[in-house]
Every structure is written in C-alpha cells, then in structure tokens.
Amino acid sequence: MRYDDLVIPDTPAARGALEVAAQYHTPSLLNHSLRAYLWAAAYAQDNGIAFDAELLYVSAMLHDIGLAAEFDSHTVPYEEAGGHVAWAFCAGAGWSPERRARACEVIIRHMWEEVPLEEDPEGHLLELSTGMDISGRRTDEIPAEVRREVLERHPRLEIAKEFSVCIADQGARKPSSFAARFVRNGIVDRIIRNPLDG
C-alpha cells in the first residue's frame, strides 16, 4: 500500500472542512488532522473496514476545532464544542440532520477509550487514528511505506509540544472532561515518547 492508494474525498464539504481547519489551526494541528484521516483510511483499507470517506474526512478535519481560541468553550469539553461546530458546518454544506448528527457524534467519540467498530466504523477509525498520531499506540499497524509517505507530506512539526499544552489546559479548566482524565493517566508522557517522533 502507498499514499496514492488511499481514498481522499474531493467533495465540496471535504474541501470546505480542510479550508476551515487551515484557517483556525496552527500548521502542526492542521497536519495532525490530515494524518488522523490518513492513518484511519490506511488502517481501514488494510483491514477491510468499509467506511464513509467524506464523513470521516470532515470529522477528522474538524475533530480538534474546539481547541482553537475562536471555538474554545468554557462550559463543555473541547470535543463536544468541536462536534457542535461540525454540526453547524455540515448544515451549511447541505447535509441531512442525520448526517450532521453523525459528524458531531464521530468527533465527540474520538476521545472515548474505545468505539465499537460494528456500531460506528467512522468513530472507531477516528478514535484509533487520533490515538496513533498523538500517543503513538499501534502505529506499527500502518504499513511502513504509508507511514513514511504520510510523515513526509504532512510532517509532525511541533505537535507534541502544542498538543501537550492544549490537553493540559483543557484538563485544568474542565476537570470532569476526558482531557482531564487523560492528563491524570499520563498522556503527556506518552506524547513525549511517541515513536513517530523518533
């Protein structure tokens, strides 16, 4: 498998979501969002998992939008804030109410410890791929050539440092959130030891 074998949707919604991510994210967070989709697509292809590419791509581009200062919420966890942004974006893109709700759900669930594949393939893939990119878990399950090409095209830049600061800030301000639980369970140490940065 090579980078060019991966399915990358080219629809108005996909292009718009990329534009939003590019507007509001740092280069490191933008590349993280792109890699999150690409790891998910590669894993799905390698394991015969059928998924909605447009839904997963839009959700990947917007999954961390709640970390952007313009969308950061002091009342709900950042993944919920991001889910609401995605719902509004998808309404503007003309998606049905059910499909908007799915994008919101996929983004919220990316912070779960596990999303059942049979219940939610896109949620399962985004939860898995964001964990791969942030903490490095199970990255050996991505074919080596795809790993090399993705990291070459979308380098990690300062993602370890930036995301460590973001997650610690979210955890401190929202002590009942998944972010706070991850911080208590040592996520910052796992970020620092991510083999993708080796």
PDB file of C-alpha atoms in Angstrom, residues 4 33 41 51 64 70-71 76-78 80 86 92 107 110 117 120-121 123 127 148 157 162 165-166 168 194:
ATOM      1  CA  ASP A   4      -1.686   7.270  -3.546  1.00  0.00           C
ATOM      2  CA  SER A  33      -5.870  16.445  11.388  1.00  0.00           C
ATOM      3  CA  ALA A  41      -8.021   5.372   5.841  1.00  0.00           C
ATOM      4  CA  PHE A  51     -16.350   3.497   5.889  1.00  0.00           C
ATOM      5  CA  ASP A  64      -9.865  19.438  17.226  1.00  0.00           C
ATOM      6  CA  GLU A  70     -12.327  31.136  18.480  1.00  0.00           C
ATOM      7  CA  PHE A  71     -14.308  27.965  19.299  1.00  0.00           C
ATOM      8  CA  VAL A  76     -18.238  21.879  27.578  1.00  0.00           C
ATOM      9  CA  PRO A  77     -15.241  19.671  26.702  1.00  0.00           C
ATOM     10  CA  TYR A  78     -13.427  20.613  23.528  1.00  0.00           C
ATOM     11  CA  GLU A  80     -18.240  18.495  22.316  1.00  0.00           C
ATOM     12  CA  ALA A  86     -19.163  20.358  12.817  1.00  0.00           C
ATOM     13  CA  GLY A  92     -24.217  24.829   5.782  1.00  0.00           C
ATOM     14  CA  ILE A 107     -15.975  13.927  16.794  1.00  0.00           C
ATOM     15  CA  HIS A 110     -12.820  10.349  19.227  1.00  0.00           C
ATOM     16  CA  LEU A 117     -16.386  -0.912  15.084  1.00  0.00           C
ATOM     17  CA  ASP A 120     -19.711   3.195  14.437  1.00  0.00           C
ATOM     18  CA  PRO A 121     -16.940   2.483  11.907  1.00  0.00           C
ATOM     19  CA  GLY A 123     -15.976   6.818  15.145  1.00  0.00           C
ATOM     20  CA  GLU A 127     -10.593   7.280  17.837  1.00  0.00           C
ATOM     21  CA  ARG A 148       6.936   7.213   5.656  1.00  0.00           C
ATOM     22  CA  LEU A 157       6.310  19.879  13.284  1.00  0.00           C
ATOM     23  CA  GLU A 162       1.490  22.067  21.174  1.00  0.00           C
ATOM     24  CA  VAL A 165      -0.046  22.288  26.260  1.00  0.00           C
ATOM     25  CA  CYS A 166      -3.588  22.134  24.840  1.00  0.00           C
ATOM     26  CA  ALA A 168      -3.145  20.107  29.933  1.00  0.00           C
ATOM     27  CA  ASN A 194       5.616   8.854  20.590  1.00  0.00           C
TER      28      ASN A 194
END
